[in-house]
mmCIF file of N, CA and C and ligand atoms in Angstrom:
data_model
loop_
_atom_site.group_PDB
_atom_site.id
_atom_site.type_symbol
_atom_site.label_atom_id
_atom_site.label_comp_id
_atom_site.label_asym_id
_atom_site.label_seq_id
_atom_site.Cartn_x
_atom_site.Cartn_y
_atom_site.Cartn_z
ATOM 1 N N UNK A 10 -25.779 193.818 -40.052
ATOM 2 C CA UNK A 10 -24.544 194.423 -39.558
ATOM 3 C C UNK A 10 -23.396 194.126 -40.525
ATOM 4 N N UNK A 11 -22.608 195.219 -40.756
ATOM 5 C CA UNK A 11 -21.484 194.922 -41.693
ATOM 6 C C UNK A 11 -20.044 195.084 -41.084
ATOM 7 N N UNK A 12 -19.436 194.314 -40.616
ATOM 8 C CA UNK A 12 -18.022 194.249 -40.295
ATOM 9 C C UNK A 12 -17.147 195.662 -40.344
ATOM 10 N N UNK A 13 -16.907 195.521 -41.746
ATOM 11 C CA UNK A 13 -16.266 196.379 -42.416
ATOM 12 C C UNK A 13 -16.931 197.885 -42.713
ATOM 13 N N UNK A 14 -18.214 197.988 -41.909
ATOM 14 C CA UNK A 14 -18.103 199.649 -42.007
ATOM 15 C C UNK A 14 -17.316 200.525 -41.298
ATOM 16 N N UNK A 15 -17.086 201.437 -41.763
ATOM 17 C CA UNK A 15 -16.111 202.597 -41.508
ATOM 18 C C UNK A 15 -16.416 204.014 -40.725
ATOM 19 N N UNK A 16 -17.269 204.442 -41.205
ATOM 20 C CA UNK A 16 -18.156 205.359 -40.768
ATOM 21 C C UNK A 16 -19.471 204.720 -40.318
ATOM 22 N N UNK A 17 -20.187 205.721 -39.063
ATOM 23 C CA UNK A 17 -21.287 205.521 -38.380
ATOM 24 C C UNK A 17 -21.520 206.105 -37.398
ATOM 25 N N UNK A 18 -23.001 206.556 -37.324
ATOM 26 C CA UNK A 18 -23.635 207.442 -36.700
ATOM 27 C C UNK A 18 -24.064 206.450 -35.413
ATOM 28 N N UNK A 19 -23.560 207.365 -34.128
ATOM 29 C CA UNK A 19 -24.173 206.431 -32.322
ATOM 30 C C UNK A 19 -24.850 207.997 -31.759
ATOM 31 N N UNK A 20 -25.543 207.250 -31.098
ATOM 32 C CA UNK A 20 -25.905 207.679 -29.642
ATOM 33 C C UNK A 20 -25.752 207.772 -28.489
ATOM 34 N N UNK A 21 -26.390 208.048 -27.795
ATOM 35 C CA UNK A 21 -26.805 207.557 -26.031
ATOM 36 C C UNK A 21 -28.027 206.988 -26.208
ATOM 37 N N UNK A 22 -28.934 206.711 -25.121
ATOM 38 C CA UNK A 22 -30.034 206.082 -25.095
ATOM 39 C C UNK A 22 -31.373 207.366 -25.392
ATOM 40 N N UNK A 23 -31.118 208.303 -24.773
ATOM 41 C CA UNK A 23 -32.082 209.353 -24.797
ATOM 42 C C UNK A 23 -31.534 210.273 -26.335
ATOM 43 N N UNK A 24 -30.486 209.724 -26.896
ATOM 44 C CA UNK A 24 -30.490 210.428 -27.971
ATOM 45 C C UNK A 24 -29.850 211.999 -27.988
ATOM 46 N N UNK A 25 -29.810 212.631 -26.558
ATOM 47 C CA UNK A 25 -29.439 213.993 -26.161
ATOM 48 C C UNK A 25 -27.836 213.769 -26.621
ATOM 49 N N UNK A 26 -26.560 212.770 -26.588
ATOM 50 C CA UNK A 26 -25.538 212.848 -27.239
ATOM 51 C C UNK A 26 -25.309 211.954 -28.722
ATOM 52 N N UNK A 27 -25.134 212.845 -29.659
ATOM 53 C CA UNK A 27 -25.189 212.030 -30.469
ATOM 54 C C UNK A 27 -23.340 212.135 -31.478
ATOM 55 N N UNK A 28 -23.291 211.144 -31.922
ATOM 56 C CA UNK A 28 -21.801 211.256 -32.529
ATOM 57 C C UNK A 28 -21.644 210.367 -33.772
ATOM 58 N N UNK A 29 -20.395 210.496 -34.021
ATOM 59 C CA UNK A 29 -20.383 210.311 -35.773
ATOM 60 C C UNK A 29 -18.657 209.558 -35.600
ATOM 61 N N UNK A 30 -18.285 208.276 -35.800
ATOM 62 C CA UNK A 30 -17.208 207.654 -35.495
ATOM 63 C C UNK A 30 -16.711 207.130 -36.930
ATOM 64 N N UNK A 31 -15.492 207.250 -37.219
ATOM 65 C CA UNK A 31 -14.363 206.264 -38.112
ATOM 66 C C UNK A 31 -13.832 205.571 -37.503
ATOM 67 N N UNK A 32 -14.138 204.130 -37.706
ATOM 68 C CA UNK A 32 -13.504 203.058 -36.730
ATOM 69 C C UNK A 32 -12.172 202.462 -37.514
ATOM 70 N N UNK A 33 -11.073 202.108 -37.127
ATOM 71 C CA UNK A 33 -9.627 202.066 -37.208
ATOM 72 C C UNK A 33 -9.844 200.669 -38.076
ATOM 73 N N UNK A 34 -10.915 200.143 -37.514
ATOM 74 C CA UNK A 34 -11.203 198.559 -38.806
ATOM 75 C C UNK A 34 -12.366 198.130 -38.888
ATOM 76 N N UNK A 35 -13.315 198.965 -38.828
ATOM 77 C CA UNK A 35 -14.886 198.473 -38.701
ATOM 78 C C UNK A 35 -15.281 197.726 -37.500
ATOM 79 N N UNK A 36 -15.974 197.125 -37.908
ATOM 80 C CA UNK A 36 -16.547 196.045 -36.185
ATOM 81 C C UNK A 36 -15.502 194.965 -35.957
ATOM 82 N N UNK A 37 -14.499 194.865 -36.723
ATOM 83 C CA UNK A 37 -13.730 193.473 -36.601
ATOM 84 C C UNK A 37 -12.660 193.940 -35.208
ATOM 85 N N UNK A 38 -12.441 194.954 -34.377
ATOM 86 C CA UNK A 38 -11.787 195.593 -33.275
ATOM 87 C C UNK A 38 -13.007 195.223 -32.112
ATOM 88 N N UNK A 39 -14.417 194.833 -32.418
ATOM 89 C CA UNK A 39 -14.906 194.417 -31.221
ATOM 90 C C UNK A 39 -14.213 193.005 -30.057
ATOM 91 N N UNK A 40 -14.290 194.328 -28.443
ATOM 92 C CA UNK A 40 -13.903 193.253 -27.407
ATOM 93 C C UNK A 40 -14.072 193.848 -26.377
ATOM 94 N N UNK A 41 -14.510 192.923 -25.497
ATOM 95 C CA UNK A 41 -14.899 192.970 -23.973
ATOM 96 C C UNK A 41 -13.698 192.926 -23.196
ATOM 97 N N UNK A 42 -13.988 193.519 -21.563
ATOM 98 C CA UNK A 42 -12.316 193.559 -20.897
ATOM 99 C C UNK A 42 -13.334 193.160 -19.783
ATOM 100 N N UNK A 43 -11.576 192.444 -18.973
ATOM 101 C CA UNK A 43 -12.202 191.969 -17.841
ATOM 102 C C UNK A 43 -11.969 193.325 -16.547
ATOM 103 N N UNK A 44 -11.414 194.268 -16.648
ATOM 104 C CA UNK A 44 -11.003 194.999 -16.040
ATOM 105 C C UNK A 44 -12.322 195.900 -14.898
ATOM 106 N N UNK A 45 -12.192 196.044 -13.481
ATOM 107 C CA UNK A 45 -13.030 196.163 -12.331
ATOM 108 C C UNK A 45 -14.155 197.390 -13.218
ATOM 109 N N UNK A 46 -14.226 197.779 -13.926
ATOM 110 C CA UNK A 46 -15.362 198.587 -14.408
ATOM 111 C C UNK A 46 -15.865 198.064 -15.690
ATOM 112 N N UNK A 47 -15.109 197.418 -16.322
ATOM 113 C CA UNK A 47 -15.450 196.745 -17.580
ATOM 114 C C UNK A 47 -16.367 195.749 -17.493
ATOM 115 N N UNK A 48 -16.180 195.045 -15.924
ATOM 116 C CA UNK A 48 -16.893 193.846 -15.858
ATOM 117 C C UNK A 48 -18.311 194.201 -15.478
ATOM 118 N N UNK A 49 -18.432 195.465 -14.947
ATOM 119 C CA UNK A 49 -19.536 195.847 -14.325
ATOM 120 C C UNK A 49 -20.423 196.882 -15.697
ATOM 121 N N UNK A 50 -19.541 197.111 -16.298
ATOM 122 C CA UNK A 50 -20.143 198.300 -17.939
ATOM 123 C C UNK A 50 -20.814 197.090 -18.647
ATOM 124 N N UNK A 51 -20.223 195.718 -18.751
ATOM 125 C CA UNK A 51 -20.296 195.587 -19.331
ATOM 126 C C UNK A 51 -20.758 195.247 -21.199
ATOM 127 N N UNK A 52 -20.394 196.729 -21.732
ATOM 128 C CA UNK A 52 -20.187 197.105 -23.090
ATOM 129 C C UNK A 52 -18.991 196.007 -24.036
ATOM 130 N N UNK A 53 -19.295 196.381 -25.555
ATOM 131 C CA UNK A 53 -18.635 195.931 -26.128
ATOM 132 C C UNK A 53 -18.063 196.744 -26.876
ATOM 133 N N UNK A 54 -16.777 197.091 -27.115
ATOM 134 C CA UNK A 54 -16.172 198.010 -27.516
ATOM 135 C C UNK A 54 -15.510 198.028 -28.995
ATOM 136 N N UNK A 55 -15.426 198.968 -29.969
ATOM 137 C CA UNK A 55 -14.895 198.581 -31.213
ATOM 138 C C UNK A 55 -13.696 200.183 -30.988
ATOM 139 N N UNK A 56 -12.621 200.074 -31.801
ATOM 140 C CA UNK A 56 -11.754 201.205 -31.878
ATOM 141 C C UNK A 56 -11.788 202.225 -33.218
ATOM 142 N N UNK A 57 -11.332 203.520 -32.441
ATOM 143 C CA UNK A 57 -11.465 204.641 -33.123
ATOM 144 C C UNK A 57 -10.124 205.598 -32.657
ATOM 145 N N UNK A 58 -9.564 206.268 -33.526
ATOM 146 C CA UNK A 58 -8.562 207.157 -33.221
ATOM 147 C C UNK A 58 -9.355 208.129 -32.486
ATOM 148 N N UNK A 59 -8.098 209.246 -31.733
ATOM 149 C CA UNK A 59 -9.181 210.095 -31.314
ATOM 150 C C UNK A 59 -9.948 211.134 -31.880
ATOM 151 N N UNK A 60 -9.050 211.021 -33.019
ATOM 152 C CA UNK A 60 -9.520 212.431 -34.503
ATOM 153 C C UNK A 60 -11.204 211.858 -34.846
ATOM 154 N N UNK A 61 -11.022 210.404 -34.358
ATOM 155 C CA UNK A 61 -12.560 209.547 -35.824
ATOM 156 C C UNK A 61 -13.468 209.998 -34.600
ATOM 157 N N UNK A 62 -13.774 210.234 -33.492
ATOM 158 C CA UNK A 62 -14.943 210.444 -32.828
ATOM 159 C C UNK A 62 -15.737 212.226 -32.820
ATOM 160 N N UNK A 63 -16.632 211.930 -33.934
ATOM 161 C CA UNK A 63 -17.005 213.882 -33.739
ATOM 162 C C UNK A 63 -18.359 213.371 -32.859
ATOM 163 N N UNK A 64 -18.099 214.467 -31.978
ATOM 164 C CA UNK A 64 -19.536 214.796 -31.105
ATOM 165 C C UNK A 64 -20.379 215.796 -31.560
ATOM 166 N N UNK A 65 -21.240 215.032 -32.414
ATOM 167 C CA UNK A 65 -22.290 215.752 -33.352
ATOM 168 C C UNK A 65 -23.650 216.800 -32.522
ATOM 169 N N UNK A 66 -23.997 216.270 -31.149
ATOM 170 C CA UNK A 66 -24.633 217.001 -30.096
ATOM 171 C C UNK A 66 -24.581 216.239 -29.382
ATOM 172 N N UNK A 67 -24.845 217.075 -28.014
ATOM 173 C CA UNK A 67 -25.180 216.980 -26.633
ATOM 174 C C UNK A 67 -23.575 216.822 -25.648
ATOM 175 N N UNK A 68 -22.389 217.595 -26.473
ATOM 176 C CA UNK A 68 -21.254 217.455 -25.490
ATOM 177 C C UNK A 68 -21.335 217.844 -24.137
ATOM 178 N N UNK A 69 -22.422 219.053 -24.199
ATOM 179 C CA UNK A 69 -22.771 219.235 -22.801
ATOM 180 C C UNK A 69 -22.974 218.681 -21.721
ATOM 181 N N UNK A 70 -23.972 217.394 -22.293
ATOM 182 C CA UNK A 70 -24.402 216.318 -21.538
ATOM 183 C C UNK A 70 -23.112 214.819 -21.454
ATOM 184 N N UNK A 71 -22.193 215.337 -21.717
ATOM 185 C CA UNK A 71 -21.320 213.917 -21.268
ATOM 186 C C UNK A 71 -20.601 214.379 -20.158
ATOM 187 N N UNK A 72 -20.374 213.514 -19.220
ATOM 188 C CA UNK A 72 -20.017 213.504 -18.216
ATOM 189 C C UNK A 72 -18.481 212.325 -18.269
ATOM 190 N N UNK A 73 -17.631 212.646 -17.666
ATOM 191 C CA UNK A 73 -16.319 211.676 -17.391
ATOM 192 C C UNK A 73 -16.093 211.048 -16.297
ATOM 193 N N UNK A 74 -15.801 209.673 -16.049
ATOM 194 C CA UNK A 74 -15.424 209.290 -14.848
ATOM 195 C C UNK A 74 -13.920 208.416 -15.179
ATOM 196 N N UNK A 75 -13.385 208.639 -14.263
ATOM 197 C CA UNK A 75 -11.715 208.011 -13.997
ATOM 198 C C UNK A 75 -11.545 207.196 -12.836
ATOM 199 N N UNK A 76 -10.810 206.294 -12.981
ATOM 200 C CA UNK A 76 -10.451 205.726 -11.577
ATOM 201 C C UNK A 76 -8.922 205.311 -11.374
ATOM 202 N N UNK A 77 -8.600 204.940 -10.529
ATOM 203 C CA UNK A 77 -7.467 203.699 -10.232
ATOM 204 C C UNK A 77 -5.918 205.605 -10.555
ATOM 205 N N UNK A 78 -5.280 204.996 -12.077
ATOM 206 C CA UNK A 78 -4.481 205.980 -12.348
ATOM 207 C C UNK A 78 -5.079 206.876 -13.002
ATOM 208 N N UNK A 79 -6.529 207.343 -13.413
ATOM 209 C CA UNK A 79 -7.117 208.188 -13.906
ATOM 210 C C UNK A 79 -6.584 208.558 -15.491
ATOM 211 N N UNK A 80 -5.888 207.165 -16.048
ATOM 212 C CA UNK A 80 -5.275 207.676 -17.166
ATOM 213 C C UNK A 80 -6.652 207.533 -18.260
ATOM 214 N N UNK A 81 -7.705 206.768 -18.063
ATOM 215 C CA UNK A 81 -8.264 206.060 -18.961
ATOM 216 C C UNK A 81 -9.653 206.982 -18.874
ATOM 217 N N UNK A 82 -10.219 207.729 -19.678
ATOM 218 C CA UNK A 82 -11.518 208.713 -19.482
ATOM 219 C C UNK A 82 -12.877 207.854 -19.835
ATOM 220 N N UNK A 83 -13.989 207.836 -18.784
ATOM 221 C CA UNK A 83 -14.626 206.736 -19.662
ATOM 222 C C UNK A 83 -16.009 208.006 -19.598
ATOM 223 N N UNK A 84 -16.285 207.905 -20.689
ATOM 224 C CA UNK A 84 -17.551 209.175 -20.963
ATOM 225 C C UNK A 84 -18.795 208.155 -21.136
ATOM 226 N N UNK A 85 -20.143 209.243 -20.433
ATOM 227 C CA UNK A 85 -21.351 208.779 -20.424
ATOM 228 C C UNK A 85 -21.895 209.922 -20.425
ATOM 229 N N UNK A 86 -23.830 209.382 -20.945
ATOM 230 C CA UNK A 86 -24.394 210.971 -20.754
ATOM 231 C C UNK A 86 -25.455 210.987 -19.549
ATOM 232 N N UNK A 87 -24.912 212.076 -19.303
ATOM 233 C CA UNK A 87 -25.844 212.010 -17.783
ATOM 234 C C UNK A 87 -26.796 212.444 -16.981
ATOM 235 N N UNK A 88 -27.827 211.941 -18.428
ATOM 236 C CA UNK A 88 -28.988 212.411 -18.917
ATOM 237 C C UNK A 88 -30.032 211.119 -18.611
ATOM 238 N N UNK A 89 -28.827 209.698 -19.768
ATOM 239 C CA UNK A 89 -29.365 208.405 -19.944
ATOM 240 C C UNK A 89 -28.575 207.952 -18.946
ATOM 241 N N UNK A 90 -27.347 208.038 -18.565
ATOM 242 C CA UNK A 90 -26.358 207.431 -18.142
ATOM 243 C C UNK A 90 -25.211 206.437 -19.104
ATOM 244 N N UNK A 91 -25.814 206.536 -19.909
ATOM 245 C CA UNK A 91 -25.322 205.366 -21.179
ATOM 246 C C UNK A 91 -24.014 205.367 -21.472
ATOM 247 N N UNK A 92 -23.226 204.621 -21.384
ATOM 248 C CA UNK A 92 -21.565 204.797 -21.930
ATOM 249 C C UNK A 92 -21.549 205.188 -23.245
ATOM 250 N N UNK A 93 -20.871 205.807 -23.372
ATOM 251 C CA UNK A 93 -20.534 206.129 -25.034
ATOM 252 C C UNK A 93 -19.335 205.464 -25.996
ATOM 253 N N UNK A 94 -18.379 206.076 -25.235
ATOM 254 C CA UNK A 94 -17.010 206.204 -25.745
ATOM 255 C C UNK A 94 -15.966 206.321 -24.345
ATOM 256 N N UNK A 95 -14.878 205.678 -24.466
ATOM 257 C CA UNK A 95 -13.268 205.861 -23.295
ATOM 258 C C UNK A 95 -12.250 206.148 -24.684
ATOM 259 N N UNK A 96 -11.453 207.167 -23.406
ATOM 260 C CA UNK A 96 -9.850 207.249 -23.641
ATOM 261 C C UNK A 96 -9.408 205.738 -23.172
ATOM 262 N N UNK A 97 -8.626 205.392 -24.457
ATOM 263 C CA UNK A 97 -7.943 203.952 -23.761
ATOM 264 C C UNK A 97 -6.844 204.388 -22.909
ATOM 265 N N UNK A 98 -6.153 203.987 -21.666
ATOM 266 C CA UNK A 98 -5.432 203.950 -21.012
ATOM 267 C C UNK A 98 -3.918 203.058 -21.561
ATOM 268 N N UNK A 99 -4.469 201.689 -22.149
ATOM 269 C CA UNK A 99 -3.327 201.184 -23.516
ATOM 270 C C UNK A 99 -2.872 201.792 -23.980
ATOM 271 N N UNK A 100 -4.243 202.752 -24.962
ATOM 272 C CA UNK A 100 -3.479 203.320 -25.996
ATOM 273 C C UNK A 100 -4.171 204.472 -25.707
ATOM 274 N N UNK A 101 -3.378 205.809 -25.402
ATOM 275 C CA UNK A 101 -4.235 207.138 -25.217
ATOM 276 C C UNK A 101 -4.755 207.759 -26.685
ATOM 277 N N UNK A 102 -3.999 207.034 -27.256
ATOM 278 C CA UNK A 102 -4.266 207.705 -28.592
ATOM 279 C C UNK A 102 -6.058 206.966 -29.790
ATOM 280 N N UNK A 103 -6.476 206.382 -28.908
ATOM 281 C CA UNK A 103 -7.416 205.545 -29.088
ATOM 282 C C UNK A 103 -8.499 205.492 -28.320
ATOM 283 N N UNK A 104 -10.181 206.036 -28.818
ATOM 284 C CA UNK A 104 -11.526 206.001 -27.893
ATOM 285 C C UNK A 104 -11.583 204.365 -28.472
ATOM 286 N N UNK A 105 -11.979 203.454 -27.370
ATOM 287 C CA UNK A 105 -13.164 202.661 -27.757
ATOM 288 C C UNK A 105 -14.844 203.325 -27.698
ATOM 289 N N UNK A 106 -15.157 202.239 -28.732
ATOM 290 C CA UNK A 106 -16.390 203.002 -28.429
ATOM 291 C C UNK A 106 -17.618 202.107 -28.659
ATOM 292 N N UNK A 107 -18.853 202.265 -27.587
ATOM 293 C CA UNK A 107 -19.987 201.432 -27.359
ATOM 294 C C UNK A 107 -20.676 200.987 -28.289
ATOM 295 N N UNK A 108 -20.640 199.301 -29.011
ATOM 296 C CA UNK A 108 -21.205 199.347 -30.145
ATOM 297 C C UNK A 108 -22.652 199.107 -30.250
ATOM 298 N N UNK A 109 -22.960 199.076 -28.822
ATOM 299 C CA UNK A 109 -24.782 199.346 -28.590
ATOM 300 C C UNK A 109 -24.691 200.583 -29.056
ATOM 301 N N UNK A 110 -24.294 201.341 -29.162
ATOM 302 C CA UNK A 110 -25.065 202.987 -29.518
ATOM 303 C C UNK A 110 -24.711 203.266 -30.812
ATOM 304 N N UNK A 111 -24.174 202.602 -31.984
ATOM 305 C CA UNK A 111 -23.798 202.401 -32.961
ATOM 306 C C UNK A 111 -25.441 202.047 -33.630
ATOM 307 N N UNK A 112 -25.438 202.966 -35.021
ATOM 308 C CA UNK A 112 -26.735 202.574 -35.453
ATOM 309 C C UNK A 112 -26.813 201.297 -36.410
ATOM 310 N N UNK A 113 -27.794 200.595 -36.224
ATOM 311 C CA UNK A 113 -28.192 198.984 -36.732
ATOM 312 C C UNK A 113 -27.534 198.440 -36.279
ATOM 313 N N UNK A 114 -26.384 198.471 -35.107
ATOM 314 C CA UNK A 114 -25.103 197.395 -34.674
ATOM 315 C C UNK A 114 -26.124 197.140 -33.132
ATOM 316 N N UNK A 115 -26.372 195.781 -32.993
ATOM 317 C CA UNK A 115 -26.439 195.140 -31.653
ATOM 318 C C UNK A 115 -25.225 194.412 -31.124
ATOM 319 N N UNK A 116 -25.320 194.501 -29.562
ATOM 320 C CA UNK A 116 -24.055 193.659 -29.059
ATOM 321 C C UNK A 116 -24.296 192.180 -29.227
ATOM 322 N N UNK A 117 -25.479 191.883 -29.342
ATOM 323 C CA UNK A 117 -25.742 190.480 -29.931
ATOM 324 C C UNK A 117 -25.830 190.162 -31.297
ATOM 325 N N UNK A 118 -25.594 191.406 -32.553
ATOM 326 C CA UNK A 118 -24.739 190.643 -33.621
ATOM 327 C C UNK A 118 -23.721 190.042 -33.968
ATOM 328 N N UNK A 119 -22.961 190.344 -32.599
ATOM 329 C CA UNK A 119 -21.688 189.413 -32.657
ATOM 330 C C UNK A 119 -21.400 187.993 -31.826
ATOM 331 N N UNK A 120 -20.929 186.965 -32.412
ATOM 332 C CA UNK A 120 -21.187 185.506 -32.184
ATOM 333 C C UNK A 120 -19.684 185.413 -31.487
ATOM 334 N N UNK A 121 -19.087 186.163 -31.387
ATOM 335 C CA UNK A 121 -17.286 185.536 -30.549
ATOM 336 C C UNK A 121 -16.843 186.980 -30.221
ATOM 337 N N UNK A 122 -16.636 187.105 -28.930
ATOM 338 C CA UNK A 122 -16.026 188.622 -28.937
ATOM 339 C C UNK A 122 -15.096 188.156 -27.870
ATOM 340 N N UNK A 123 -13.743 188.453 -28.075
ATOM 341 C CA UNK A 123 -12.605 188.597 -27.621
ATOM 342 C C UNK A 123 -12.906 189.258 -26.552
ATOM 343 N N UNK A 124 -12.489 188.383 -25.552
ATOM 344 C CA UNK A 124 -12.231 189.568 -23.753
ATOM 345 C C UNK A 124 -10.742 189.705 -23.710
ATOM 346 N N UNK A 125 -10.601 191.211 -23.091
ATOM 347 C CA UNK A 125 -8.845 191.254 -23.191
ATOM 348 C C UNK A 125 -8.881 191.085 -21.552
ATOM 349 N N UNK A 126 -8.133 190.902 -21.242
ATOM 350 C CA UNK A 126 -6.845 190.888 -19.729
ATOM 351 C C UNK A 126 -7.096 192.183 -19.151
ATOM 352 N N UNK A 127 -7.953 193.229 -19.304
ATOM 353 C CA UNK A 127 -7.237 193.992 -18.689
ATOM 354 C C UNK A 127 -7.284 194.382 -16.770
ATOM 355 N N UNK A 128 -7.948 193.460 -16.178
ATOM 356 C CA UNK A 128 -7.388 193.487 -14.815
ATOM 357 C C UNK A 128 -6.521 192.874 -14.306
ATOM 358 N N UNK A 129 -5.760 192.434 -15.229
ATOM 359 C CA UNK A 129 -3.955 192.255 -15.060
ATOM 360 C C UNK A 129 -3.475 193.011 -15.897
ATOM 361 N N UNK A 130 -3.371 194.427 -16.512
ATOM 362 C CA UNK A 130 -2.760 195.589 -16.967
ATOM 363 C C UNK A 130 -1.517 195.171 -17.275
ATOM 364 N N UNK A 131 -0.868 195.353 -18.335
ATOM 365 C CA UNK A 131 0.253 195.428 -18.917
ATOM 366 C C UNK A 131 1.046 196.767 -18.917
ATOM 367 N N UNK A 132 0.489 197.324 -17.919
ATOM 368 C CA UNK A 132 1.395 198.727 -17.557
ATOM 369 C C UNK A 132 1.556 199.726 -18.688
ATOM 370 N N UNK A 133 0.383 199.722 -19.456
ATOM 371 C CA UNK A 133 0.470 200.567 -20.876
ATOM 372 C C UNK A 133 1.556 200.628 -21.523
ATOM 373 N N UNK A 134 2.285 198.960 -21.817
ATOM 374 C CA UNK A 134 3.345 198.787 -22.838
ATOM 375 C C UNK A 134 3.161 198.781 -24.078
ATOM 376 N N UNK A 135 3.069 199.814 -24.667
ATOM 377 C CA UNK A 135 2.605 199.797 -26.283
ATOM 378 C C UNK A 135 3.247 198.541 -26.818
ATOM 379 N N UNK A 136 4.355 198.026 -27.019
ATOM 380 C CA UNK A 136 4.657 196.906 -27.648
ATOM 381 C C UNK A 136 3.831 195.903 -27.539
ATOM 382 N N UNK A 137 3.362 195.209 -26.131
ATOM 383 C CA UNK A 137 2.208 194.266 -26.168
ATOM 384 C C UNK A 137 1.375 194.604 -25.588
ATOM 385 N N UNK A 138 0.415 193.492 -26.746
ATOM 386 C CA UNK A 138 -0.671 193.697 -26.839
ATOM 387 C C UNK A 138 -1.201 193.466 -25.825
ATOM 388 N N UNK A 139 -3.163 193.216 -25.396
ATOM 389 C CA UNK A 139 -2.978 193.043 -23.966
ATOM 390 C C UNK A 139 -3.565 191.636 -24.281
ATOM 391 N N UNK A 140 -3.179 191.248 -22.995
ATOM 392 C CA UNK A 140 -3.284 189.339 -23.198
ATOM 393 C C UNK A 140 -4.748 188.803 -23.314
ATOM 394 N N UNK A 141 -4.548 187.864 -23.985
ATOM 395 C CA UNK A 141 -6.631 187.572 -24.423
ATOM 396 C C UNK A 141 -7.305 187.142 -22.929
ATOM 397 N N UNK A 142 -7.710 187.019 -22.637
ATOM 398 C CA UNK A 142 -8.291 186.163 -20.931
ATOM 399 C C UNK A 142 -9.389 185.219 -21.897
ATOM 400 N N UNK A 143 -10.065 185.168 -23.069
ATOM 401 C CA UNK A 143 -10.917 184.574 -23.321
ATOM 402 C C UNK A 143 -12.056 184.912 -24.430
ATOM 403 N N UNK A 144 -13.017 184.344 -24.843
ATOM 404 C CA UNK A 144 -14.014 185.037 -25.494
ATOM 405 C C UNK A 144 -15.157 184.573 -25.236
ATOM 406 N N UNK A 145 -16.538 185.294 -25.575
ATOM 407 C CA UNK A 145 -17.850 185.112 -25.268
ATOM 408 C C UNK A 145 -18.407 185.360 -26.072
ATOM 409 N N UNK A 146 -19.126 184.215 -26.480
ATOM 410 C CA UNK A 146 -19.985 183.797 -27.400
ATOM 411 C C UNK A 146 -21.634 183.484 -27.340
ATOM 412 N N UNK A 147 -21.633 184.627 -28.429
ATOM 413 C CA UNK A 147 -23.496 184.203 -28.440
ATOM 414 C C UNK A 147 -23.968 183.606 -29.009
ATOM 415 N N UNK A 148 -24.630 182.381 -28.269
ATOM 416 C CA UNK A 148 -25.215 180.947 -28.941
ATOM 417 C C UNK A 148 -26.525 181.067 -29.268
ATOM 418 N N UNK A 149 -27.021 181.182 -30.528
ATOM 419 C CA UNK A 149 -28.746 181.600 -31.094
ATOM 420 C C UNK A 149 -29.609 180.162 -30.416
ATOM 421 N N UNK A 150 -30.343 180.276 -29.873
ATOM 422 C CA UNK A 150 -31.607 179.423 -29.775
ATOM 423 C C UNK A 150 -32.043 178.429 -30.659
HETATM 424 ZN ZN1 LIG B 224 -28.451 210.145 -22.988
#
């Protein structure tokens, strides 16, 4: 796994959506949220503008779900069910996106991943950031 790649080809699990992402800083934007669906997804997320996410096939097959203020779009295919990619609700101008479906990237190549705050919401104040709650770390055997 390389930090600093830029470009990269993801999936879903069945492969029926497939996409092509420019990430805003490579894998070094990976982080977990504590927020009531985040805790239950729980995915690990790296960032992408919304221009860097092309949906190379299967747009057909993604499906959207919203909750709470419905600001935040979180897409899956609903085929596999697999998360893909969200509209951030932080930042609308920003997909995170699932770095399990990222090719050669496992969520267990990463040894410290930042959890943000977000089920204490900062009311989508672009100025701050959202508060760390912690990180989780994978300890090798
Ligand atoms: Zn699928």
């Amino acid at each position: 796994m390389d930090l600093d790649t830029q470009t990269i080809d993801g999936a879903c699990h069945c492969k029926t959506v497939r996409f092509r992402v420019r990430l805003t800083d490579g894998l070094h934007t990976a982080r977990r949220c504590t927020c009531s669906y985040c805790r239950m997804r729980g995915a690990i997320a790296v960032s992408a503008d919304l221009e860097g996410v092309d949906i190379l096939a299967g747009s057909e097959a993604l499906s959207t779900y919203t909750f709470n203020t419905r600001a935040a779009k979180h897409f899956f295919c609903s085929r596999c069910g697999i998360y893909t990619h969200h509209q951030r609700r932080s930042k609308p101008n920003q997909f995170g996106v699932n770095v399990a479906c990222l090719e050669g990237v496992s969520p267990f190549d990463f040894d410290d991943v930042i959890v943000y705050d977000g089920a204490n919401h900062p009311e989508d104040a672009y100025s701050s950031p959202p508060r760390v709650a912690g990180h989780l770390k994978f300890v090798r055997a």
